[in-house]
Short mmCIF file of C-alpha atoms and ligand atoms in Angstrom, two decimals:
data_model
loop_
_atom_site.label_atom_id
_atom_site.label_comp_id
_atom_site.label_asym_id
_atom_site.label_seq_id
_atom_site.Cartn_x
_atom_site.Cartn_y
_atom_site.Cartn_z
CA UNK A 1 19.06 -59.86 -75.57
CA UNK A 2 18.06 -57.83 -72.50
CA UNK A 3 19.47 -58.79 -68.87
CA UNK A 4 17.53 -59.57 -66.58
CA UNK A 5 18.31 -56.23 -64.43
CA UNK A 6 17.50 -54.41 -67.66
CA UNK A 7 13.75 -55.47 -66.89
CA UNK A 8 13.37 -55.49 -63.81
CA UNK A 9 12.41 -52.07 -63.54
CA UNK A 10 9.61 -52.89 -66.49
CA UNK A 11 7.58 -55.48 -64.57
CA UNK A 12 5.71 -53.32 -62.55
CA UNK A 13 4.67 -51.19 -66.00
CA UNK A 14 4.21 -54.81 -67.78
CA UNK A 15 1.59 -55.43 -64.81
CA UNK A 16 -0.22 -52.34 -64.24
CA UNK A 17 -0.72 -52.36 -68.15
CA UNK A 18 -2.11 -55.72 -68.30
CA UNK A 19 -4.51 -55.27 -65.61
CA UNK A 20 -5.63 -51.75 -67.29
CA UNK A 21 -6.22 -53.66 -70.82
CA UNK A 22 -8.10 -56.59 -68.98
CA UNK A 23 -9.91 -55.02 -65.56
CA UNK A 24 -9.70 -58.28 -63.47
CA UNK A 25 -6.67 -60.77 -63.50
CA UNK A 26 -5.21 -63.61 -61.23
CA UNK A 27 -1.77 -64.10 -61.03
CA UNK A 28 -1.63 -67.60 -63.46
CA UNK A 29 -3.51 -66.07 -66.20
CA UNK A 30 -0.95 -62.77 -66.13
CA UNK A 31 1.95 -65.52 -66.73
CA UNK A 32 -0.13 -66.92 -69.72
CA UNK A 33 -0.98 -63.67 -71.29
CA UNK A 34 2.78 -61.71 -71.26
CA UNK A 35 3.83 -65.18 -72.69
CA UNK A 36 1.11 -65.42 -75.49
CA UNK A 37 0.97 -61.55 -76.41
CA UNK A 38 5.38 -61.60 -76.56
CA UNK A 39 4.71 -64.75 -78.69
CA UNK A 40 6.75 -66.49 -76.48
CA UNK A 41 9.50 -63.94 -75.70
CA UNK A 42 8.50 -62.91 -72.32
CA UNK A 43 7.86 -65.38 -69.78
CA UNK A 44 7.22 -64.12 -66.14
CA UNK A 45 8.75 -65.67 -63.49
CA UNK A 46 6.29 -66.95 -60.60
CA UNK A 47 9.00 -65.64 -58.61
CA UNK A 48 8.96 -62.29 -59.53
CA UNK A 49 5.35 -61.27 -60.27
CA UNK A 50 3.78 -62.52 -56.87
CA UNK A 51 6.18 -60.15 -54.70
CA UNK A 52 5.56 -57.29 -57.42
CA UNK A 53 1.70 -57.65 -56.89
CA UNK A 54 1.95 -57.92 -53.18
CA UNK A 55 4.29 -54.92 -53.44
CA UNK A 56 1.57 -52.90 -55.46
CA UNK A 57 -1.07 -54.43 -53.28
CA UNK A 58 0.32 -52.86 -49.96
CA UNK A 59 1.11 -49.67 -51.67
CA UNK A 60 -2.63 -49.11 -52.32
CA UNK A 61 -1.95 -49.49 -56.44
CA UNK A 62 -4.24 -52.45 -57.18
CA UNK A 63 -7.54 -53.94 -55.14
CA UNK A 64 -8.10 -57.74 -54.74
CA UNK A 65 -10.80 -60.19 -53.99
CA UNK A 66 -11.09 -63.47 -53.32
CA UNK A 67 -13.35 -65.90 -55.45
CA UNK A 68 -14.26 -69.29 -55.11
CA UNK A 69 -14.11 -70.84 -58.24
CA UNK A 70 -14.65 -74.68 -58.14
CA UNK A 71 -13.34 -76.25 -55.56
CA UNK A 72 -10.32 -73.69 -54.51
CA UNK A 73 -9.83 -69.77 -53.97
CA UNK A 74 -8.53 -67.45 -56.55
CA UNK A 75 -7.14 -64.34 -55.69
CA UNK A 76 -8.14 -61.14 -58.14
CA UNK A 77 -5.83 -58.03 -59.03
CA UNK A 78 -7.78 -55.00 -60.44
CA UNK A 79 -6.64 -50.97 -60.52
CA UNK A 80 -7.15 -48.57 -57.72
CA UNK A 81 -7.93 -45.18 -58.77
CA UNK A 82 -4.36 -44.12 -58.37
CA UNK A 83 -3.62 -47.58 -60.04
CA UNK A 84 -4.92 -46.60 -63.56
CA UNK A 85 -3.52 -43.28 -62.84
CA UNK A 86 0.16 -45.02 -62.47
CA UNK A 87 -0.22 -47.47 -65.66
CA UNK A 88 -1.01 -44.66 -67.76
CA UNK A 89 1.71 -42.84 -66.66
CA UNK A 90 4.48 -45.74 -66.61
CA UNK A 91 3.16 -46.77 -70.31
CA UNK A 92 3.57 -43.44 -71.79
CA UNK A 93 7.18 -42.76 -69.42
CA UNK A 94 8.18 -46.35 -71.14
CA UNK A 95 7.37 -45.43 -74.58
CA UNK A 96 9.16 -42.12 -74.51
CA UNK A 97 12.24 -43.90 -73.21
CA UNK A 98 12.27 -46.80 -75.58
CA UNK A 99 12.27 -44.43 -78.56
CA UNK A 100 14.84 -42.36 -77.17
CA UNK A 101 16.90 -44.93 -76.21
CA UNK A 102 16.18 -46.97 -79.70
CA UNK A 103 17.07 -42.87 -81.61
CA UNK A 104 20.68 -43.19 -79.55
CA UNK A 105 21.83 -46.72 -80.11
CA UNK A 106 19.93 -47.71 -83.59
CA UNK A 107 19.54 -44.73 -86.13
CA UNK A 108 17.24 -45.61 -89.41
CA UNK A 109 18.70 -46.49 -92.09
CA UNK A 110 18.66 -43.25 -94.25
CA UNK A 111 18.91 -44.90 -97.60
CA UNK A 112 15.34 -45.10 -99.08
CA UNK B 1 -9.82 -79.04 -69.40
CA UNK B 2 -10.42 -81.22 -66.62
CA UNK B 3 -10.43 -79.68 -63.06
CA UNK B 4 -8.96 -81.14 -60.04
CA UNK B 5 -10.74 -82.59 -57.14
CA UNK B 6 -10.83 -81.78 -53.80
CA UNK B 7 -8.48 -84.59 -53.37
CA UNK B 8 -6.26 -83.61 -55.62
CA UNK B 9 -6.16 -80.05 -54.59
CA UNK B 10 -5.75 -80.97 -51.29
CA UNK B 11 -2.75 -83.50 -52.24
CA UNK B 12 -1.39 -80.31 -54.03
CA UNK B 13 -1.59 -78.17 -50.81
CA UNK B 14 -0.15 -80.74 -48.06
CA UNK B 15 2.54 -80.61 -49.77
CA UNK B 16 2.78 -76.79 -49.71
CA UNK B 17 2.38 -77.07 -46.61
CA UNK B 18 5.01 -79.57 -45.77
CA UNK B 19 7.25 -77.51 -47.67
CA UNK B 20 7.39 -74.73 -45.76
CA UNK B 21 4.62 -72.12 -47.37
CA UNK B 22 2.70 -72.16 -44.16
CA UNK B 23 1.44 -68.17 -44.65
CA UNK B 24 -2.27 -69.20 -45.35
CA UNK B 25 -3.09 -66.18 -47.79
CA UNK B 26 -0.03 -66.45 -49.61
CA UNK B 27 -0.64 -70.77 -49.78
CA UNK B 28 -4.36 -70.17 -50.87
CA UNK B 29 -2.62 -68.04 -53.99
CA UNK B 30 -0.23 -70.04 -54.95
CA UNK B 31 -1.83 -73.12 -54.63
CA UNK B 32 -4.71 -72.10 -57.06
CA UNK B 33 -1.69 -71.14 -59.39
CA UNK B 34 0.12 -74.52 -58.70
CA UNK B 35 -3.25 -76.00 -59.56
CA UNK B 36 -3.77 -73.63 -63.08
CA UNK B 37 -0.33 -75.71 -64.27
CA UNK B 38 -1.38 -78.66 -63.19
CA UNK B 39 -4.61 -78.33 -65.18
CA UNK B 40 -3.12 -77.55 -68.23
CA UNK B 41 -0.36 -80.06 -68.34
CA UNK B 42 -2.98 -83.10 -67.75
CA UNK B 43 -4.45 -81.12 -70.67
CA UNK B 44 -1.21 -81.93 -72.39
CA UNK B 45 -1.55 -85.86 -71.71
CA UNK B 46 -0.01 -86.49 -68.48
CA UNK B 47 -1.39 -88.08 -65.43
CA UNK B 48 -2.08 -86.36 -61.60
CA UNK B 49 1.11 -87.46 -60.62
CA UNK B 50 3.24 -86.46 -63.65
CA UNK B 51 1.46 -83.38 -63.85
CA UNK B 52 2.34 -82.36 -60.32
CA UNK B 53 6.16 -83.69 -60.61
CA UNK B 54 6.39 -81.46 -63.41
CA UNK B 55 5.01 -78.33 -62.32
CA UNK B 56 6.63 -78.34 -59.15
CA UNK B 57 10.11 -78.44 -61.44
CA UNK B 58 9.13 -75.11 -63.10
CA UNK B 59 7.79 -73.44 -60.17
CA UNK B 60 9.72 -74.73 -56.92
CA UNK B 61 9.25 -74.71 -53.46
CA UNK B 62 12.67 -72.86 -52.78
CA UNK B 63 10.82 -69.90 -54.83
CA UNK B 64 7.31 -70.39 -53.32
CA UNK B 65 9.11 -69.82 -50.21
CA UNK B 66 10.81 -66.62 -51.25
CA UNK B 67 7.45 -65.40 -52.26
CA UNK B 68 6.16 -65.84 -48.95
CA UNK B 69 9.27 -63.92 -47.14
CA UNK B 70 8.61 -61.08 -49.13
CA UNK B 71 4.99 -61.21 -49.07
CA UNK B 72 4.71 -60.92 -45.36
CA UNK B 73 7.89 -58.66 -45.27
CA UNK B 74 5.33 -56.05 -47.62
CA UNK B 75 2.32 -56.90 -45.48
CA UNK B 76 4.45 -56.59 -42.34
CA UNK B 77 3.67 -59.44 -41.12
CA UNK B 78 6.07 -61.29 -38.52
CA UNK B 79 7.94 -64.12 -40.43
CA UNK B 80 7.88 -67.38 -38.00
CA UNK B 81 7.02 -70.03 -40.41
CA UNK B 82 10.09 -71.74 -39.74
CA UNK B 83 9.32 -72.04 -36.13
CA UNK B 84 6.08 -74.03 -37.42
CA UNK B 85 8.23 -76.75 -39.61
CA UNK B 86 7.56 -80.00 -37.98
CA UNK B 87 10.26 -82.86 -37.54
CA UNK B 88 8.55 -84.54 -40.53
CA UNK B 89 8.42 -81.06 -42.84
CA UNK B 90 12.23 -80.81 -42.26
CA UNK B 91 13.23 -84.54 -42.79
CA UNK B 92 10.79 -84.19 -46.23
CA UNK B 93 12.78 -81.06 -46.68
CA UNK B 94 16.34 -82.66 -46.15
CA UNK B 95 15.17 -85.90 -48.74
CA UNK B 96 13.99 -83.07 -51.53
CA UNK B 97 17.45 -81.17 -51.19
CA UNK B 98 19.75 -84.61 -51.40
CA UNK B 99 17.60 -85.32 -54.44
CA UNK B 100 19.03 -82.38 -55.68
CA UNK B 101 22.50 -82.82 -54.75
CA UNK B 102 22.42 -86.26 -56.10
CA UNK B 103 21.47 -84.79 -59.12
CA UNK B 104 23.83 -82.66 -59.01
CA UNK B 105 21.27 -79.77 -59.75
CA UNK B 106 21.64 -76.67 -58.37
CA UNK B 107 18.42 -73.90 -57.88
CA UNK B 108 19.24 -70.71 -59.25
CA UNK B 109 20.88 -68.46 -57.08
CA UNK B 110 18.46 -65.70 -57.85
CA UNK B 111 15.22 -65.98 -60.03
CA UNK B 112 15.52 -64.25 -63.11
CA UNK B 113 12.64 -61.53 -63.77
CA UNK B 114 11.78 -62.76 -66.93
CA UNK B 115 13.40 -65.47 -69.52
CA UNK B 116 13.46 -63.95 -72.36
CA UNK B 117 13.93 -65.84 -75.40
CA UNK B 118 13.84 -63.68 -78.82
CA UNK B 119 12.41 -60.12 -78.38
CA UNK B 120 11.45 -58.24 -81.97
CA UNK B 121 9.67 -55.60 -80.19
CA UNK B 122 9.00 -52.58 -82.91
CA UNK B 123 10.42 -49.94 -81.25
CA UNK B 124 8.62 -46.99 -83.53
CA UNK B 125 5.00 -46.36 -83.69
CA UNK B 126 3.17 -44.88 -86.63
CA UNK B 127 1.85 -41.38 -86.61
CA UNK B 128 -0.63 -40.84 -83.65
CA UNK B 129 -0.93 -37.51 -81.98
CA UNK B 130 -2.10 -33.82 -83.94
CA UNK B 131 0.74 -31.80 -85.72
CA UNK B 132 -0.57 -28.93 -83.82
CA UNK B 133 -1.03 -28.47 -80.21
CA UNK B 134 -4.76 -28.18 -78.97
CA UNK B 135 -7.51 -28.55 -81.47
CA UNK B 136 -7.07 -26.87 -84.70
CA UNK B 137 -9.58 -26.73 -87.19
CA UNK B 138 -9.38 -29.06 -90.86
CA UNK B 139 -10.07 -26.85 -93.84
CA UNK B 140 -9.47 -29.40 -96.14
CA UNK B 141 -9.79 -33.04 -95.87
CA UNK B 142 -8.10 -36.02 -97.99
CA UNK B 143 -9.01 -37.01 -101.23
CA UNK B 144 -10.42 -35.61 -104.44
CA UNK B 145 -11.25 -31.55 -104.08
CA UNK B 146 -11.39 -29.06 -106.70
CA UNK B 147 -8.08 -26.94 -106.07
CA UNK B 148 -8.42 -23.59 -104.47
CA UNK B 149 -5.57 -22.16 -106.54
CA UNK B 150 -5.35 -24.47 -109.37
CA UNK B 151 -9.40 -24.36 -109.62
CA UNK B 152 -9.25 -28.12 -111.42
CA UNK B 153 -9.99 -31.31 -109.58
CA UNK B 154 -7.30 -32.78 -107.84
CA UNK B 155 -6.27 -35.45 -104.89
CA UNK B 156 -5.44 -33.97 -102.33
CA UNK B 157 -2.75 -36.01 -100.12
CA UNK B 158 -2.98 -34.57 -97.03
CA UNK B 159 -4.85 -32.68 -94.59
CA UNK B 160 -4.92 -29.15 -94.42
CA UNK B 161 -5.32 -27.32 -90.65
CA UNK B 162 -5.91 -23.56 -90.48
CA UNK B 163 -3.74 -22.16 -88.19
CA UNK B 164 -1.79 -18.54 -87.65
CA UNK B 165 1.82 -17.88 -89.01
CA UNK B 166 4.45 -19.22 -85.93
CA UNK B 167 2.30 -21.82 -84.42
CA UNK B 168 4.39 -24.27 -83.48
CA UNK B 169 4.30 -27.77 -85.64
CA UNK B 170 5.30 -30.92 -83.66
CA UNK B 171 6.28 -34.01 -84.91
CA UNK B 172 3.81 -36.83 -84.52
CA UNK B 173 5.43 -39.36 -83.64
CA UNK B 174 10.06 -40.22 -82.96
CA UNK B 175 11.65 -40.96 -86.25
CA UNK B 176 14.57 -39.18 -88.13
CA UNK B 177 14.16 -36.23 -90.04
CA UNK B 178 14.83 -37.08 -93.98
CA UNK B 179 13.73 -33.87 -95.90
CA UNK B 180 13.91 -30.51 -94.83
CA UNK B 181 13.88 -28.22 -98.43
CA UNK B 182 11.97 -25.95 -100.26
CA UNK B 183 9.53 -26.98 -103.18
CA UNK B 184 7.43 -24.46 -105.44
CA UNK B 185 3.99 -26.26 -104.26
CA UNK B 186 5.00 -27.45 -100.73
CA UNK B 187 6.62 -24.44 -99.72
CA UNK B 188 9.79 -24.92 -97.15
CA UNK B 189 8.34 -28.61 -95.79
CA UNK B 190 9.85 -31.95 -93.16
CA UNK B 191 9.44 -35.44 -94.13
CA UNK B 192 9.95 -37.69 -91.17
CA UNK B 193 10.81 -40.72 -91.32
CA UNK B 194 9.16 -42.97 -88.31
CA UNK B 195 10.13 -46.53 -89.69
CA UNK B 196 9.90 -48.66 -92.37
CA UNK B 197 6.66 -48.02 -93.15
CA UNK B 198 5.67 -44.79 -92.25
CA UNK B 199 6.86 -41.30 -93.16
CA UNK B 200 5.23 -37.89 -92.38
CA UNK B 201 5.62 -34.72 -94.44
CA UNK B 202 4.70 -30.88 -93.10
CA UNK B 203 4.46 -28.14 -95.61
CA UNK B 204 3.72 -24.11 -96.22
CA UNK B 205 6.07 -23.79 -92.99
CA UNK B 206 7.56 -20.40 -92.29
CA UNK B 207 10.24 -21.56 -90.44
CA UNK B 208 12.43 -25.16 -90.39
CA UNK B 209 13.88 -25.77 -86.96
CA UNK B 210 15.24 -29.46 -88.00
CA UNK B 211 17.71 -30.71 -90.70
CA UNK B 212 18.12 -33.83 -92.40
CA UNK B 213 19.84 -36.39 -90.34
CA UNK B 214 18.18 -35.24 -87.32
CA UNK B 215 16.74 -37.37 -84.70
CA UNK B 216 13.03 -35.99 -83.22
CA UNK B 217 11.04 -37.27 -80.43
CA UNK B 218 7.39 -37.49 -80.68
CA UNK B 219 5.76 -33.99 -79.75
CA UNK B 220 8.82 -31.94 -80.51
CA UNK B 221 8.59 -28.76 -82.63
CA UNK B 222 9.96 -29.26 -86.44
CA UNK B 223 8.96 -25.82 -87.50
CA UNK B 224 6.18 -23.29 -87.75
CA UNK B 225 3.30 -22.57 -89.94
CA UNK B 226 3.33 -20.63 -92.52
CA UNK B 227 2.55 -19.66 -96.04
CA UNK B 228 5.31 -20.59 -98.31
CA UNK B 229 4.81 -22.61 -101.72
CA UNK B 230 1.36 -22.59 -103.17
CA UNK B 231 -0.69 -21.33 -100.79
CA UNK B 232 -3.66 -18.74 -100.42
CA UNK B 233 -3.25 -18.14 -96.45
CA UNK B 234 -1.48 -19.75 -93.62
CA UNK B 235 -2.29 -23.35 -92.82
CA UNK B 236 -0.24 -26.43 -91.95
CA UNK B 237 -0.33 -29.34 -95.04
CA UNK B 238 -0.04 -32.47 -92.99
CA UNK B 239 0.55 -36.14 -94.85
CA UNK B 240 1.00 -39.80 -93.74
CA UNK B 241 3.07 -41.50 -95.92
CA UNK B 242 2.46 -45.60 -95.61
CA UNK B 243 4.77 -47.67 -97.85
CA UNK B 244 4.91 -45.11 -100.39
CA UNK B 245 1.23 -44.38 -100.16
CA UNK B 246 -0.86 -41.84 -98.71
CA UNK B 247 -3.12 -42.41 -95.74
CA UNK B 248 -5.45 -40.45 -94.41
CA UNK B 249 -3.97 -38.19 -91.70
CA UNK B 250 -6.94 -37.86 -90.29
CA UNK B 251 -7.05 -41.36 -88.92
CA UNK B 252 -3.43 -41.24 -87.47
CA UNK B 253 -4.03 -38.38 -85.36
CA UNK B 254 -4.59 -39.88 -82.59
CA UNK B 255 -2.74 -42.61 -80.03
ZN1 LIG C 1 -3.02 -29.32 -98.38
#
């Protein structure tokens, strides 16, 4: 089971990702998706994905807008230029480093 | 689902606002999100009030208030919210804390990231990149050919690219190297083995720069091309191995 420190440093990746698959997200419907797509698994903390937005917000990573939708405002996350450039690079970092680490700690089975 | 009301809504943000999230931008946000959860659980069955009650348990004040501190500490904003708090917002504050004490509940020191419950994340991929660098060009494809050697029809398993002796060949994706031998027809050839579906075999190499047991990452040379086994010229033999079947490469050669 991985700690909580463990990913941490993942969110930001998990976030950029999501907003690269889907163009346009608010914050609820990122909650709902990580937990439908992990099956469950993952379930982002309110806590922890509004600073991380804000975070890439003010570092000029993702764009927002403001829509009204009924009778209240919803706030939109969507990739900068540099954004996209960012997710594709912290996907393919992520990948590299999962295998590696999964090739140190969890050989295959050799036996056919 | 049913969408709130203004009245509702506006229920939902007094008491945001009593609470201590008095940043307007970051109240706006997380009231709409406050009001997503409440949405879905009266799609669940309950009522306004239940609804609310229980979404305020998963998502608490204590943390919408973090959210705000760090909000306006990234927009550098001056934190004085606390200087706003009415007589009434801290005597609501001071009943919602002794409800907790009383139950002898305890908010979480820190948030945690994520809860994760049961992770089976599949940590391998299949195939998906060229076993050459750059594009190199497909002499052969998969499937039923007459033989260039043999001269009788014959499947073929694999892909054949045309490419000079010492190019480098790369693995195409991390697994653990399972075969590295010579055969009469392959020539000195790799099987990789990516996961428990997929293996990937190179043959006619020259040279073998991994042995069995060996661990490869995706991308990293395995060996280089070359003529060896039955073969008319130099080319790479490339297969993708599903379950004991073969694929065509030519669909796994990309991410
Ligand atoms: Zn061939």
């Amino acid at each position: 089971m991985a700690s909580p420190e463990l990913l941490r440093g993942t969110l930001v990746t998990i976030l950029l990702n999501l907003l690269a698959e889907n163009g346009r997200m608010y914050g609820y419907e990122m909650v709902q998706s990580v937990r439908e797509r992990s099956n469950g698994a993952f379930e982002l903390t309110e806590g922890a994905i509004y600073p991380a937005l804000h975070k890439l917000e003010a570092d000029g990573l993702v764009l927002t807008e403001r829509v009204v939708v009924g009778k209240r405002e919803r706030k939109y996350y969507s990739l900068t230029p540099s954004g996209s450039e960012a997710s594709v690079n912290k996907v393919s970092e992520f990948k590299e480093y999962v295998q590696a680490m999964a090739l140190l700690l969890n050989p295959i089975n050799l036996a056919k | 689902m049913r969408q709130l009301n203004e009245l509702e809504i506006g229920q939902i943000e007094q008491t945001l606002r009593k609470n201590g999230v008095g940043d307007r931008t970051v109240r706006a946000e997380l009231l709409d999100h406050v009001c997503c959860q409440v949405e879905s659980k009266l799609a669940e069955g309950l009522n306004f009030q239940g609804a609310l009650t229980a979404s305020l348990q998963t998502f608490q004040v204590d943390e919408m208030k973090e959210i705000q501190a760090s909000s306006l500490a990234v927009f550098h904003k001056k934190y004085s919210v606390m200087k706003k708090l009415s007589f009434a917002a801290l005597i609501t504050m001071l009943l919602i804390c002794s409800a907790y004490w009383l139950k002898d509940e305890k908010p979480a020191a820190s948030q945690p990231v994520l809860k994760v419950q049961d992770a089976l994340v599949s940590l391998f991929e299949p195939p998906s990149r060229s076993p050459l660098e750059g594009d190199a060009e497909i002499t052969s494809g998969f499937g039923m050919r007459v033989h260039p050697i043999q001269k009788i029809k014959k499947q073929h398993n694999g892909i054949d690219f045309k490419a000079a002796t010492g190019t480098p060949v790369l693995a195409t994706s991390a697994g653990k190297v399972v075969k590295a031998a010579f055969d009469k027809n392959y020539g000195n050839y790799v099987v990789i083995k990516h996961d428990e579906h997929y293996q990937s075999l190179y043959a006619q190499l020259s040279t073998m720069v991994v042995k069995v047991g060996d661990s490869v990452a995706k991308g990293e040379k395995i060996g280089e091309v070359g003529s060896s086994g039955l073969s008319t010229a130099p080319h790479l033999h490339y297969e993708v191995i599903k379950d004991g079947e073969y694929e065509n490469p030519a669909t796994y050669l990309h991410p």
